[in-house]
C-alpha positions as a LaTeX table, in Angstrom:
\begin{tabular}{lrrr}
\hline
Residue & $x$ (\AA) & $y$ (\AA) & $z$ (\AA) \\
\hline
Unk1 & $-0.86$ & $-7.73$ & 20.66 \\
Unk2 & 1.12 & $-4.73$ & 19.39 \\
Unk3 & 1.18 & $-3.95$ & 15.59 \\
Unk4 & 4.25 & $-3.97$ & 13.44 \\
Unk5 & 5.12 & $-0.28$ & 13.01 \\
Unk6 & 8.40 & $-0.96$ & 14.26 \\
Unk7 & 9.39 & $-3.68$ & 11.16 \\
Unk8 & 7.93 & $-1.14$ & 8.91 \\
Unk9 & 10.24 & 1.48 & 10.04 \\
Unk10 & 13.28 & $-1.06$ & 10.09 \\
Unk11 & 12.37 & $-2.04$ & 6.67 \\
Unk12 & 12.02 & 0.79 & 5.10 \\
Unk13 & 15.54 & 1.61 & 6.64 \\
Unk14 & 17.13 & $-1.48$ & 6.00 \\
Unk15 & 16.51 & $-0.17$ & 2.32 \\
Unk16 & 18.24 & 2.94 & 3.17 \\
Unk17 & 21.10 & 1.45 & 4.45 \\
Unk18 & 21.76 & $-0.80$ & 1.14 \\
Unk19 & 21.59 & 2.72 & $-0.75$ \\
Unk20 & 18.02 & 1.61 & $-2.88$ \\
Unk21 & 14.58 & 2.52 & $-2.55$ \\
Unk22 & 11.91 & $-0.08$ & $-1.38$ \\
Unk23 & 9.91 & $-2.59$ & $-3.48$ \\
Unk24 & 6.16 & $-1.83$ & $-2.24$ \\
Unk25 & 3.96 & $-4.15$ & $-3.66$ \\
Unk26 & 0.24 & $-3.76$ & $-3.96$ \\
Unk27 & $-2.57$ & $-6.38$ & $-4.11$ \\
Unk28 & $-6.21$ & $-6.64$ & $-3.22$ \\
Unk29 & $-7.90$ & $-9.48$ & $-0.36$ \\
Unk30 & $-9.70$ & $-11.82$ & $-2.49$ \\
Unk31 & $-8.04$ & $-11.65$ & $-5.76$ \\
Unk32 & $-8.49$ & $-13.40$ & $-7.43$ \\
Unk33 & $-10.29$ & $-15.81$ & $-4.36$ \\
Unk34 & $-9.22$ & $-15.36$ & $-1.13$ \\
Unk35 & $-6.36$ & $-18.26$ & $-1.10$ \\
Unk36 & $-5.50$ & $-17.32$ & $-4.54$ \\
Unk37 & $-5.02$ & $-13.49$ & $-3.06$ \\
Unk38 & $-2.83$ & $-15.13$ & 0.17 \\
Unk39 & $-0.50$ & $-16.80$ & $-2.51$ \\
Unk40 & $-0.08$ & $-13.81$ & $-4.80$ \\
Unk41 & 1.07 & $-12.08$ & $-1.78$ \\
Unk42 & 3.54 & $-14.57$ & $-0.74$ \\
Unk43 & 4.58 & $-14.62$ & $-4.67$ \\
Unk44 & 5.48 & $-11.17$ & $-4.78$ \\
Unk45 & 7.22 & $-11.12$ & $-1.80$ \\
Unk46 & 9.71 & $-14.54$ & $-2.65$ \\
Unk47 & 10.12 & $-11.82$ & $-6.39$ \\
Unk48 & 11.73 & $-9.47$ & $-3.78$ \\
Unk49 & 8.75 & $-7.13$ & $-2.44$ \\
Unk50 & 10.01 & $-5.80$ & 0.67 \\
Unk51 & 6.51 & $-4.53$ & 2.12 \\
Unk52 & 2.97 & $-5.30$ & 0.95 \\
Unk53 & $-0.19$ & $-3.29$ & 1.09 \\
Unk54 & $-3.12$ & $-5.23$ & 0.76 \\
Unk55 & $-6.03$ & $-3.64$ & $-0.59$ \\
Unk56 & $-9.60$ & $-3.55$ & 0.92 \\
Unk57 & $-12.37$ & $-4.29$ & $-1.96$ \\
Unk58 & $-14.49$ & $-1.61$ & $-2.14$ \\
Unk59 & $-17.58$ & $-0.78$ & $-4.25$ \\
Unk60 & $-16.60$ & 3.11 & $-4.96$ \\
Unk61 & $-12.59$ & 3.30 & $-5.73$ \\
Unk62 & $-12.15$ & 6.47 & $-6.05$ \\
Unk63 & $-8.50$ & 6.62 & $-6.32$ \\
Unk64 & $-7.76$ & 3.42 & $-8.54$ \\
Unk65 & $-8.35$ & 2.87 & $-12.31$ \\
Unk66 & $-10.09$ & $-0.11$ & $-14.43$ \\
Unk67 & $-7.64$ & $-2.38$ & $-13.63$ \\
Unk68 & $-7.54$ & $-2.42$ & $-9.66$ \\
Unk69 & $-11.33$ & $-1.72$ & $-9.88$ \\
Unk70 & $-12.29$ & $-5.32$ & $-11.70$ \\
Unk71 & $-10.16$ & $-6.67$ & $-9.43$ \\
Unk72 & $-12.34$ & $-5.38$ & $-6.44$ \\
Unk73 & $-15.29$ & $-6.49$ & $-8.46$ \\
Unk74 & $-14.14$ & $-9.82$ & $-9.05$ \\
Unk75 & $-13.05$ & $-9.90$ & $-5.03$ \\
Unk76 & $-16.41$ & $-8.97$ & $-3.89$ \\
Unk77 & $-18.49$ & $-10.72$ & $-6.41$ \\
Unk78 & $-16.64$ & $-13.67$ & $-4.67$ \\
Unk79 & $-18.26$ & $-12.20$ & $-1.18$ \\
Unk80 & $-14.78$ & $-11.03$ & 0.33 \\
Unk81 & $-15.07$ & $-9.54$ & 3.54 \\
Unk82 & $-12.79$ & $-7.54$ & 6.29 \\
Unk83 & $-12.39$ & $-11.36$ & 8.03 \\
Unk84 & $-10.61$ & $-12.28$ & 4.81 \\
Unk85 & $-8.67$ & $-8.86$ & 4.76 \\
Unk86 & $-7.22$ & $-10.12$ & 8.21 \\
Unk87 & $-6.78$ & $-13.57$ & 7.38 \\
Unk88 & $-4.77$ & $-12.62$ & 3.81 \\
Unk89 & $-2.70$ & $-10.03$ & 6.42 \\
Unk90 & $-2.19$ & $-12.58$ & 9.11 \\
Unk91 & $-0.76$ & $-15.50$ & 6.73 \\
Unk92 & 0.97 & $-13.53$ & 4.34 \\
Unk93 & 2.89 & $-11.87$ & 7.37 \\
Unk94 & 3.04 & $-15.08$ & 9.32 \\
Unk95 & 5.10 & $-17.26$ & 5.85 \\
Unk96 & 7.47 & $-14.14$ & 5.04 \\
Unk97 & 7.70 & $-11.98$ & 8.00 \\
Unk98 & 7.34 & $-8.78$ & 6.16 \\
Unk99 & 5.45 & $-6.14$ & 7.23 \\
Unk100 & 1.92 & $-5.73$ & 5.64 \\
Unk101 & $-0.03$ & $-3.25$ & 5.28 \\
Unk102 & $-3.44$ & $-2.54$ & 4.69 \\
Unk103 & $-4.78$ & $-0.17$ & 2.01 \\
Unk104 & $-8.63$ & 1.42 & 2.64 \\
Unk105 & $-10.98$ & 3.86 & 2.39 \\
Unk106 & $-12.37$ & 5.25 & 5.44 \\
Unk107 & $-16.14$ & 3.91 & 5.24 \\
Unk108 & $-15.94$ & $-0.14$ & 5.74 \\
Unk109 & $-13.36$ & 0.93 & 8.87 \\
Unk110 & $-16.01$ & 3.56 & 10.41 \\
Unk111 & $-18.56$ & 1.20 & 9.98 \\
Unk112 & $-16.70$ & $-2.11$ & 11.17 \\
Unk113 & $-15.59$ & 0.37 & 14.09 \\
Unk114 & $-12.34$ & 1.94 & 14.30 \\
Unk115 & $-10.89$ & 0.22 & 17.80 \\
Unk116 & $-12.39$ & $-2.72$ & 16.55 \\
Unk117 & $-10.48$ & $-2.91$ & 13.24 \\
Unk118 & $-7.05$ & $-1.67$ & 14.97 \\
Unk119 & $-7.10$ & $-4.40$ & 17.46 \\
Unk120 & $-7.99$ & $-6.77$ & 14.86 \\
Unk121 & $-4.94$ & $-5.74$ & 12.23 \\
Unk122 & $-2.89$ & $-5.67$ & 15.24 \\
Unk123 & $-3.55$ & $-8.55$ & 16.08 \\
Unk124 & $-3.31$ & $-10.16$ & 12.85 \\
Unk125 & 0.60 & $-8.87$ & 12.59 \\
Unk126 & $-0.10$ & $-5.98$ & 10.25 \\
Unk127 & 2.30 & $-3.14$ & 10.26 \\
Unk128 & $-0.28$ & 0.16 & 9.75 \\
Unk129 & $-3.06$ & 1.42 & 7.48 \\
Unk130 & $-2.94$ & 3.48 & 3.92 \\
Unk131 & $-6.00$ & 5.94 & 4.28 \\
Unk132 & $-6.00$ & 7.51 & 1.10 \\
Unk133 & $-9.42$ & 9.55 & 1.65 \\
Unk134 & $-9.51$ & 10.40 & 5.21 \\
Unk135 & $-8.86$ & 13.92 & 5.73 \\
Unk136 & $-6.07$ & 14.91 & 8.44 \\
Unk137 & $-8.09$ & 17.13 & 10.05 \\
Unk138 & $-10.85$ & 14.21 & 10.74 \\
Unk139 & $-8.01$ & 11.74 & 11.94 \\
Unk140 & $-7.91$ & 12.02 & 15.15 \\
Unk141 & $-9.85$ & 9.04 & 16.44 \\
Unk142 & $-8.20$ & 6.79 & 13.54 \\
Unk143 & $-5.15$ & 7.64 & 15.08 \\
Unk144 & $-5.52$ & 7.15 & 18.90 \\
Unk145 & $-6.29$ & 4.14 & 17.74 \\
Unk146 & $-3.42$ & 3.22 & 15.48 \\
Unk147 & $-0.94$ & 4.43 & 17.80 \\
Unk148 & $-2.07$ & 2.28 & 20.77 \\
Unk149 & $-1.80$ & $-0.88$ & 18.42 \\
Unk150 & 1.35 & $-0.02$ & 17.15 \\
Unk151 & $-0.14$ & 0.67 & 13.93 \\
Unk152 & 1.06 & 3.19 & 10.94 \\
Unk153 & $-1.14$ & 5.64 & 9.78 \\
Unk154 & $-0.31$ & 6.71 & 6.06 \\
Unk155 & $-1.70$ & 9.38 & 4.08 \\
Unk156 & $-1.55$ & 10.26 & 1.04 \\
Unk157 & $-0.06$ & 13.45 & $-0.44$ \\
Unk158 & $-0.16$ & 14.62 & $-4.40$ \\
Unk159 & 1.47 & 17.34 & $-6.31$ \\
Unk160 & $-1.42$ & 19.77 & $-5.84$ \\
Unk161 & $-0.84$ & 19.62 & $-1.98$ \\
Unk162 & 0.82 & 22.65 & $-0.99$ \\
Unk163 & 3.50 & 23.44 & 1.37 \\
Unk164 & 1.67 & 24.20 & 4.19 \\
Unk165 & $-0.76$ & 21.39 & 3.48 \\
Unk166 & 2.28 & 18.67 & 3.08 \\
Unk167 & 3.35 & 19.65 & 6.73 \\
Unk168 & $-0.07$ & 19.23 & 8.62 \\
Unk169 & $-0.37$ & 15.80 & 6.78 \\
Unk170 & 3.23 & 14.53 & 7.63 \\
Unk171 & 3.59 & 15.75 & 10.86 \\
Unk172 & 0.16 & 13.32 & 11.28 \\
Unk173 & 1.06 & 10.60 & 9.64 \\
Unk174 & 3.89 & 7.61 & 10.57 \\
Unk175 & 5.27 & 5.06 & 8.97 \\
Unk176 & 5.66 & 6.87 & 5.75 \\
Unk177 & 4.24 & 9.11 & 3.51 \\
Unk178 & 2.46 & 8.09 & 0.14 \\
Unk179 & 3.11 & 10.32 & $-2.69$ \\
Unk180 & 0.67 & 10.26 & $-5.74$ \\
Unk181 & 3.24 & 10.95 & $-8.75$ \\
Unk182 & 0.70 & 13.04 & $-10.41$ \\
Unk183 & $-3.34$ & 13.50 & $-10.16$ \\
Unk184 & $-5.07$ & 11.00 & $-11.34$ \\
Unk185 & $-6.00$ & 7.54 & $-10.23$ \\
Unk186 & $-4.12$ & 4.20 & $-10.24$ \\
Unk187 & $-2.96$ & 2.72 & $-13.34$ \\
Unk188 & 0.25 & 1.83 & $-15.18$ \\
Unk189 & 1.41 & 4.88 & $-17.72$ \\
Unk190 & 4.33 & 5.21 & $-20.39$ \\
Unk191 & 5.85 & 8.32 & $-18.02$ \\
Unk192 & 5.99 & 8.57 & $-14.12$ \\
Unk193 & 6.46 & 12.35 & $-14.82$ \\
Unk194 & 8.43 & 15.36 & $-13.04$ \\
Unk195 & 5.90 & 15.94 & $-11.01$ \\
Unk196 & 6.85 & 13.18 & $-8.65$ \\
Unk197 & 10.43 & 14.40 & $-7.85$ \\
Unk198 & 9.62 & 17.95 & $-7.04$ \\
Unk199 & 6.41 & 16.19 & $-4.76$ \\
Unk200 & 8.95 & 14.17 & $-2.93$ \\
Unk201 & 11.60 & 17.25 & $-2.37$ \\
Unk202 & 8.69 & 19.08 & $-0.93$ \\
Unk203 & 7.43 & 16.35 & 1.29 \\
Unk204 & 10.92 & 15.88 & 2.25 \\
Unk205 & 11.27 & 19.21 & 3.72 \\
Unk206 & 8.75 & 18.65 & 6.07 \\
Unk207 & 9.64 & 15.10 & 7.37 \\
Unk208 & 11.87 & 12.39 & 8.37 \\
Unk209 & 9.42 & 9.87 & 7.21 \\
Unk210 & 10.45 & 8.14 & 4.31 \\
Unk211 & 8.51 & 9.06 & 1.04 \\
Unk212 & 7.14 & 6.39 & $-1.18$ \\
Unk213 & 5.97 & 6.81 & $-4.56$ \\
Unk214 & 3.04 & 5.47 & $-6.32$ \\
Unk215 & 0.71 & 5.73 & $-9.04$ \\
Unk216 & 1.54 & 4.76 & $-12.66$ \\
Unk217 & 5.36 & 2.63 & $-12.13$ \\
Unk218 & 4.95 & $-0.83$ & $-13.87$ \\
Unk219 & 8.52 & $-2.00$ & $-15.28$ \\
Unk220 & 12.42 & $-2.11$ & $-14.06$ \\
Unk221 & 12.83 & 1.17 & $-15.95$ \\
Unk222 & 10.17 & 3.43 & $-13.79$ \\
Unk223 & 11.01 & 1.86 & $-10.75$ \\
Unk224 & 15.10 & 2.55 & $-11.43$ \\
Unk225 & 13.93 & 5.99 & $-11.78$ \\
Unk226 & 11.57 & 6.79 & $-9.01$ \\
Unk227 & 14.16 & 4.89 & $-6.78$ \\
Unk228 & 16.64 & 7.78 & $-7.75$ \\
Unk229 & 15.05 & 10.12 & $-5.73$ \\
Unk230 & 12.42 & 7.98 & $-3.63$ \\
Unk231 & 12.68 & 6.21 & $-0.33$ \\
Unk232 & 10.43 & 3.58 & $-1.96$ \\
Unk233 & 8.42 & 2.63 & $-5.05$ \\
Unk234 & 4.77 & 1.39 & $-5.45$ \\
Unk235 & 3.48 & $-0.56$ & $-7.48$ \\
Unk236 & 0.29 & $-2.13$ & $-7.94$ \\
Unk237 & $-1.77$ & $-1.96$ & $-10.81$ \\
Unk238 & 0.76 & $-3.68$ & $-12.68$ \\
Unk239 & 0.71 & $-6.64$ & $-11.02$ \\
Unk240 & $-3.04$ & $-6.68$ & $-10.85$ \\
Unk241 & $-3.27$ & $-6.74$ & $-14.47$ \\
Unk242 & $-0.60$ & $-9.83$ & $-14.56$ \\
Unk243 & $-2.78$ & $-11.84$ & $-12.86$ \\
Unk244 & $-6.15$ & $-10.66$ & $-14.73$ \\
Unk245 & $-4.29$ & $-11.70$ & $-17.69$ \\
Unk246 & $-3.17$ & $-14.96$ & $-16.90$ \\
Unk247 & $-4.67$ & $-18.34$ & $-18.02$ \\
Unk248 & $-5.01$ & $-19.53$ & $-14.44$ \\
Unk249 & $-3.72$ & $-18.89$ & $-11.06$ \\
Unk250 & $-0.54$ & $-20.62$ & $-11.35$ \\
Unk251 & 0.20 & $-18.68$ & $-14.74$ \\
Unk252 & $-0.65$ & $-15.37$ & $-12.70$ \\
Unk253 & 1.70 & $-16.66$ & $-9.55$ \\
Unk254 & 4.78 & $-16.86$ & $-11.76$ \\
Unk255 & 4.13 & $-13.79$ & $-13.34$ \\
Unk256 & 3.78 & $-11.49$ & $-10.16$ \\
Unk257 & 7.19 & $-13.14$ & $-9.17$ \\
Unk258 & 8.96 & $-12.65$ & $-12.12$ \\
Unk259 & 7.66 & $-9.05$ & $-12.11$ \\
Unk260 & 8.33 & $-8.54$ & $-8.71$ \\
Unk261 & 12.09 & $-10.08$ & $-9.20$ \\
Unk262 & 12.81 & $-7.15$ & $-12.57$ \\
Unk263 & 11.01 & $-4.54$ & $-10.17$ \\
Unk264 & 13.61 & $-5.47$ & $-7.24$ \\
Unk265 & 16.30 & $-5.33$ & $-9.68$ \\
Unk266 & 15.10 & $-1.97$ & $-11.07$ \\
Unk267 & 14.98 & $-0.46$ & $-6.98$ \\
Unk268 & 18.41 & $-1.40$ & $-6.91$ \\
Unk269 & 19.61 & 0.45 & $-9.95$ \\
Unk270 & 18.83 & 4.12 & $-8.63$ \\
\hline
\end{tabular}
């Protein structure tokens, strides 16, 4: 079975067509348990998310803050494993029909095995892979892979990148690219910052792909905006933290749609 680059790509230009910027929501497998994380992805997406990326617990984060870190803690003190990954991928796509994505750092797929893990997202119905620490130059095999499942292969760019850098990572990468709106790790902030715009001008010049901002956008205000000069707007940490602070899992459900329903509203006000 192929992957879902394709919906990705018609998503993300469906968007484009309705003159707005994406909703890209963000949650971890197993978060809060591993049903609980399959219905806060279905949650977000009946708020308006238009594509998901659902994050891979791992014990060493290195590019997300407190918040998306106890959730990883809390998803694999609950024993989460890359079977649930696929199984929160494969029911979330199978009830909404959006594409979803899967968000990881490079060690649990080199040691699961890279064909291995392709065949398995693909087969699962996700749309491509966020691979925020694997370096271009060591991609090669990741994305032989990716490309014969019909899988997207994003990377991450960030406003230290320089020109020359930005165009050996797009011309790699499909799907889209990821811009970090500033250095740093994940986490919801007062500012997104300058930094972002001039990052996405930049990246533009080298690509067709869209460019998708993340890092630090948690309200209708940040997302209106990034959405004024991005193809689409991440967020995650923000609706981690809804669901850490809710009473129970029904509290948290409502709140990641509610949030997800301002954050739609905000994409739309670019």
């Amino acid at each position: 079975m192929s992957g879902n680059i394709e919906l990705l790509s018609t998503t993300l230009a469906a968007a484009k067509a309705e003159d707005r910027a994406a909703l890209i929501a963000y949650l971890p497998a197993g978060f809060p348990t591993v049903d609980g994380g399959i219905e806060a992805v279905k949650a977000v997406i009946a708020g308006g998310a238009d594509v998901v990326e659902i994050g891979l617990p791992h014990s060493d984060p290195v590019l997300d803050g407190p918040v998306i870190q106890t959730a990883d803690d809390i998803a694999l003190r609950g024993g989460v494993r890359i079977a649930d990954v696929m199984r929160t991928v494969r029911e979330a796509y199978e009830a909404t029909a959006v594409p979803i994505l899967v968000m990881t750092y490079w060690n649990p797929i080199d040691r699961y095995g890279v064909e291995r893990f392709t065949a398995e997202l693909a087969e699962a119905g996700g749309a491509g892979c966020i691979l925020p620490d694997l370096p271009v130059q060591e991609s090669a095999l990741w994305r032989e892979h990716a490309e014969k499942h019909g899988l997207a292969t994003v990377f991450v760019v960030a406003p230290s990148s320089q020109d020359a850098r930005l165009a050996t990572i797009t011309a790699a990468g499909s799907g889209f690219v990821y811009a970090a709106s500033l250095m740093g790790v994940t986490g919801t902030r007062a500012s997104v910052g300058a930094q972002a715009q001039e990052l996405v001008g930049r990246t533009r010049a080298t690509t067709d792909l869209p460019v998708c901002v993340g890092l630090g956008v948690s309200n209708a205000e940040q997302a209106a905006e990034v959405a004024g000069f991005a193809d689409g707007v991440i967020v995650g940490s923000a609706f981690v933290k809804a669901i850490l602070d809710a009473p129970d899992e029904a509290t948290g459900l409502d709140a990641v749609r509610s949030l997800a329903g301002e954050l739609a509203q905000g994409v739309r006000k670019r």
